[in-house]
C-alpha cells in the first residue's frame, strides 16, 4: 500500500478515515477515451463516493481552443470551483472510474492553479467499491467557497516550448502512450493524426507504473521504470501523451519520487500529430 500523502496520493483507508472532515472535498474526475462506450457523467449520477462532486474535464477547459480539454483560464477555473463549493482551506481528493486514468489530470490542474492540498485516490472508485465501501446517488450539498488561484506557468508547456526542447535535448520528453502508438504501429484514436512520437522522446506507458488493482507502484519501483526506459532523471522533464490526460500520471509518479522539475505538454500528440510542419519519429528511432 502506498504511503499516504495528502499532496499526491492517498489510500482508500485514508479517505474512509477522513470522510467526515469538514474541509474535505471529493471530486469524481472520470473521463474516458473516445469510443470507450462509457459516459462519465451518467456513471457519476448512478453512483459515486458520498459527497463527491463531478469534475467535468471537458467542460472545465479552454473553450477557445480546438484541442480537447486544454487547461482553462484561471477565471473559469475559479468560477467553476466556487460554484462546486471547492476553495481555500480545502483538502481535495480526486478519483476516477477506471482506477487510475484521468484523476491525475485533475490533480495536475489544481497544481497548475496554485493549489497544494490535493491528492489522487489510489485505485480509484473500482478499489473503493471492491472493498465494499459506501456509494450514493444523491447530489452533494454545495455552498459557494472562495478560491485563490495563482497559475504556476512552469508546470505547463506549449508546442513552441516542446519544439525547442526537442531540438536542444535539454529536457527529457516522456510519452505515456502505449508502445504501439509511440512507435507508430497502432492507429491513433483521434482521426487525422500522424502516427509516431516526438523525436528524442522516451516511452513510459502509464500502465507500467500501476499495479494490477490500478494502485500506483512505489516511488522506488517507478524510478526504476523510468530509468529502464532510458530517462535521464538529472534533466527536467516534460510529460506528454495523446491529449494531456495520462501524461499527468507520469507527473504524479515523478512528484512522488521527489522530482519536482516536471511540466506537462498540454496539447500533447493531438496537437503535435496534426501539424505537418513538426518532425515525427517512428519505430525506435531517436532522430
Short mmCIF file of N, CA and C in Angstrom, two decimals, residues 146-221:
data_model
loop_
_atom_site.label_atom_id
_atom_site.label_comp_id
_atom_site.label_asym_id
_atom_site.label_seq_id
_atom_site.Cartn_x
_atom_site.Cartn_y
_atom_site.Cartn_z
N UNK A 146 -14.84 30.72 -1.71
CA UNK A 146 -13.81 31.48 -2.44
C UNK A 146 -12.57 30.62 -2.65
N UNK A 147 -11.97 30.76 -3.82
CA UNK A 147 -10.71 30.07 -4.10
C UNK A 147 -9.71 31.08 -4.66
N UNK A 148 -8.51 31.03 -4.15
CA UNK A 148 -7.43 31.91 -4.62
C UNK A 148 -6.60 31.13 -5.65
N UNK A 149 -6.54 31.66 -6.86
CA UNK A 149 -5.85 30.97 -7.95
C UNK A 149 -4.60 31.74 -8.35
N UNK A 150 -3.49 31.05 -8.37
CA UNK A 150 -2.22 31.62 -8.85
C UNK A 150 -1.61 30.62 -9.82
N UNK A 151 -1.71 30.91 -11.09
CA UNK A 151 -1.26 29.97 -12.11
C UNK A 151 0.24 29.75 -12.04
N UNK A 152 0.64 28.49 -12.02
CA UNK A 152 2.05 28.11 -11.96
C UNK A 152 2.53 27.77 -13.38
N UNK A 153 2.96 28.79 -14.12
CA UNK A 153 3.24 28.64 -15.54
C UNK A 153 4.32 27.60 -15.82
N UNK A 154 5.20 27.34 -14.85
CA UNK A 154 6.29 26.40 -15.09
C UNK A 154 5.80 24.95 -15.18
N UNK A 155 4.55 24.70 -14.82
CA UNK A 155 4.04 23.33 -14.84
C UNK A 155 3.44 22.91 -16.18
N UNK A 156 3.38 23.84 -17.13
CA UNK A 156 2.78 23.53 -18.43
C UNK A 156 3.68 24.02 -19.56
N UNK A 157 3.70 23.28 -20.66
CA UNK A 157 4.47 23.67 -21.84
C UNK A 157 3.57 23.72 -23.05
N UNK A 158 3.86 24.68 -23.96
CA UNK A 158 3.11 24.75 -25.21
C UNK A 158 3.96 24.16 -26.33
N UNK A 159 3.40 24.14 -27.53
CA UNK A 159 4.06 23.46 -28.64
C UNK A 159 5.39 24.11 -29.00
N UNK A 160 5.49 25.42 -28.88
CA UNK A 160 6.74 26.11 -29.19
C UNK A 160 7.84 25.70 -28.22
N UNK A 161 7.51 25.63 -26.95
CA UNK A 161 8.49 25.22 -25.95
C UNK A 161 8.91 23.77 -26.12
N UNK A 162 7.97 22.91 -26.46
CA UNK A 162 8.30 21.49 -26.65
C UNK A 162 9.13 21.31 -27.91
N UNK A 163 8.83 22.07 -28.95
CA UNK A 163 9.62 22.01 -30.18
C UNK A 163 11.07 22.42 -29.90
N UNK A 164 11.25 23.45 -29.07
CA UNK A 164 12.62 23.87 -28.71
C UNK A 164 13.32 22.79 -27.91
N UNK A 165 12.60 22.17 -26.99
CA UNK A 165 13.18 21.10 -26.18
C UNK A 165 13.55 19.89 -27.04
N UNK A 166 12.74 19.63 -28.06
CA UNK A 166 13.02 18.54 -29.00
C UNK A 166 14.34 18.77 -29.73
N UNK A 167 14.60 20.01 -30.09
CA UNK A 167 15.82 20.35 -30.82
C UNK A 167 17.05 20.40 -29.91
N UNK A 168 16.88 21.01 -28.75
CA UNK A 168 18.02 21.24 -27.85
C UNK A 168 18.35 20.03 -26.98
N UNK A 169 17.36 19.16 -26.77
CA UNK A 169 17.53 17.98 -25.90
C UNK A 169 17.94 18.37 -24.47
N UNK A 170 17.45 19.53 -24.02
CA UNK A 170 17.77 19.96 -22.66
C UNK A 170 16.72 19.50 -21.66
N UNK A 171 15.65 18.89 -22.15
CA UNK A 171 14.64 18.26 -21.32
C UNK A 171 14.52 16.80 -21.73
N UNK A 172 14.05 15.97 -20.82
CA UNK A 172 13.61 14.64 -21.17
C UNK A 172 12.11 14.72 -21.46
N UNK A 173 11.71 14.34 -22.66
CA UNK A 173 10.30 14.30 -23.02
C UNK A 173 9.84 12.85 -22.88
N UNK A 174 8.84 12.62 -22.03
CA UNK A 174 8.40 11.25 -21.75
C UNK A 174 6.95 11.10 -22.19
N UNK A 175 6.69 10.11 -23.03
CA UNK A 175 5.39 9.87 -23.65
C UNK A 175 4.70 8.72 -22.93
N UNK A 176 3.46 8.98 -22.45
CA UNK A 176 2.72 7.99 -21.67
C UNK A 176 1.87 7.05 -22.51
N UNK A 177 1.85 7.22 -23.84
CA UNK A 177 1.01 6.37 -24.68
C UNK A 177 1.57 4.95 -24.74
N UNK A 178 0.78 4.05 -25.32
CA UNK A 178 1.20 2.66 -25.44
C UNK A 178 2.41 2.55 -26.36
N UNK A 179 3.22 1.50 -26.19
CA UNK A 179 4.37 1.32 -27.08
C UNK A 179 3.99 1.27 -28.56
N UNK A 180 2.84 0.67 -28.87
CA UNK A 180 2.41 0.58 -30.27
C UNK A 180 2.11 1.95 -30.86
N UNK A 181 1.46 2.79 -30.10
CA UNK A 181 1.18 4.15 -30.58
C UNK A 181 2.46 4.96 -30.65
N UNK A 182 3.33 4.80 -29.67
CA UNK A 182 4.60 5.53 -29.64
C UNK A 182 5.44 5.20 -30.88
N UNK A 183 5.49 3.93 -31.23
CA UNK A 183 6.30 3.51 -32.39
C UNK A 183 5.59 3.74 -33.72
N UNK A 184 4.32 4.14 -33.69
CA UNK A 184 3.57 4.37 -34.92
C UNK A 184 3.00 3.11 -35.53
N UNK A 185 2.87 2.07 -34.72
CA UNK A 185 2.38 0.78 -35.22
C UNK A 185 0.88 0.62 -35.02
N UNK A 186 0.28 1.49 -34.19
CA UNK A 186 -1.16 1.45 -33.95
C UNK A 186 -1.77 2.77 -34.42
N UNK A 187 -3.02 2.69 -34.88
CA UNK A 187 -3.72 3.90 -35.27
C UNK A 187 -4.05 4.75 -34.04
N UNK A 188 -4.05 6.05 -34.25
CA UNK A 188 -4.44 6.96 -33.18
C UNK A 188 -5.96 6.94 -33.02
N UNK A 189 -6.46 7.08 -31.78
CA UNK A 189 -7.90 7.06 -31.57
C UNK A 189 -8.62 8.28 -32.13
N UNK A 190 -7.87 9.35 -32.40
CA UNK A 190 -8.47 10.54 -32.99
C UNK A 190 -8.07 10.63 -34.46
N UNK A 191 -9.05 10.88 -35.31
CA UNK A 191 -8.82 10.91 -36.76
C UNK A 191 -7.91 12.07 -37.15
N UNK A 192 -7.13 11.86 -38.20
CA UNK A 192 -6.32 12.93 -38.77
C UNK A 192 -4.94 13.10 -38.17
N UNK A 193 -4.57 12.26 -37.22
CA UNK A 193 -3.26 12.39 -36.59
C UNK A 193 -2.25 11.46 -37.25
N UNK A 194 -1.04 11.97 -37.45
CA UNK A 194 0.04 11.10 -37.91
C UNK A 194 0.42 10.13 -36.81
N UNK A 195 1.07 9.05 -37.19
CA UNK A 195 1.49 8.05 -36.21
C UNK A 195 2.97 8.25 -35.87
N UNK A 196 3.32 7.97 -34.61
CA UNK A 196 4.71 8.08 -34.20
C UNK A 196 4.84 8.88 -32.92
N UNK A 197 6.02 9.50 -32.74
CA UNK A 197 6.29 10.23 -31.50
C UNK A 197 7.20 11.42 -31.75
N UNK A 198 7.32 12.26 -30.74
CA UNK A 198 8.21 13.41 -30.80
C UNK A 198 9.65 12.90 -30.81
N UNK A 199 10.45 13.30 -31.79
CA UNK A 199 11.83 12.83 -31.85
C UNK A 199 12.59 13.08 -30.54
N UNK A 200 13.30 12.06 -30.09
CA UNK A 200 14.07 12.17 -28.86
C UNK A 200 13.31 11.85 -27.60
N UNK A 201 12.00 11.66 -27.71
CA UNK A 201 11.21 11.36 -26.51
C UNK A 201 11.38 9.90 -26.10
N UNK A 202 11.09 9.62 -24.85
CA UNK A 202 11.17 8.27 -24.28
C UNK A 202 9.75 7.78 -23.99
N UNK A 203 9.56 6.49 -24.04
CA UNK A 203 8.23 5.92 -23.84
C UNK A 203 8.12 5.21 -22.49
N UNK A 204 7.23 5.71 -21.63
CA UNK A 204 6.88 5.03 -20.39
C UNK A 204 5.36 4.95 -20.37
N UNK A 205 4.81 3.82 -20.80
CA UNK A 205 3.35 3.69 -20.81
C UNK A 205 2.83 3.85 -19.39
N UNK A 206 1.81 4.67 -19.25
CA UNK A 206 1.32 4.96 -17.89
C UNK A 206 0.94 3.70 -17.13
N UNK A 207 0.45 2.68 -17.84
CA UNK A 207 0.01 1.46 -17.14
C UNK A 207 1.17 0.71 -16.50
N UNK A 208 2.39 0.95 -16.98
CA UNK A 208 3.55 0.26 -16.41
C UNK A 208 3.85 0.76 -14.99
N UNK A 209 3.29 1.92 -14.63
CA UNK A 209 3.51 2.50 -13.31
C UNK A 209 2.46 2.03 -12.30
N UNK A 210 1.51 1.20 -12.77
CA UNK A 210 0.39 0.79 -11.94
C UNK A 210 0.43 -0.71 -11.65
N UNK A 211 -0.09 -1.06 -10.48
CA UNK A 211 -0.27 -2.47 -10.14
C UNK A 211 -1.55 -2.99 -10.79
N UNK A 212 -1.80 -4.29 -10.64
CA UNK A 212 -2.99 -4.90 -11.25
C UNK A 212 -4.28 -4.28 -10.76
N UNK A 213 -4.30 -3.80 -9.51
CA UNK A 213 -5.51 -3.19 -8.96
C UNK A 213 -5.57 -1.68 -9.22
N UNK A 214 -4.72 -1.20 -10.12
CA UNK A 214 -4.69 0.21 -10.53
C UNK A 214 -4.17 1.15 -9.44
N UNK A 215 -3.59 0.59 -8.40
CA UNK A 215 -2.86 1.43 -7.46
C UNK A 215 -1.48 1.72 -8.05
N UNK A 216 -0.87 2.80 -7.60
CA UNK A 216 0.43 3.18 -8.16
C UNK A 216 1.56 2.42 -7.48
N UNK A 217 2.53 2.03 -8.27
CA UNK A 217 3.71 1.36 -7.72
C UNK A 217 4.50 2.33 -6.84
N UNK A 218 5.39 1.77 -6.03
CA UNK A 218 6.15 2.59 -5.09
C UNK A 218 7.11 3.53 -5.83
N UNK A 219 7.50 4.62 -5.19
CA UNK A 219 8.47 5.52 -5.82
C UNK A 219 9.75 4.81 -6.26
N UNK A 220 10.21 3.84 -5.48
CA UNK A 220 11.40 3.08 -5.87
C UNK A 220 11.16 2.31 -7.15
N UNK A 221 9.98 1.69 -7.27
CA UNK A 221 9.66 0.92 -8.47
C UNK A 221 9.48 1.84 -9.69
#
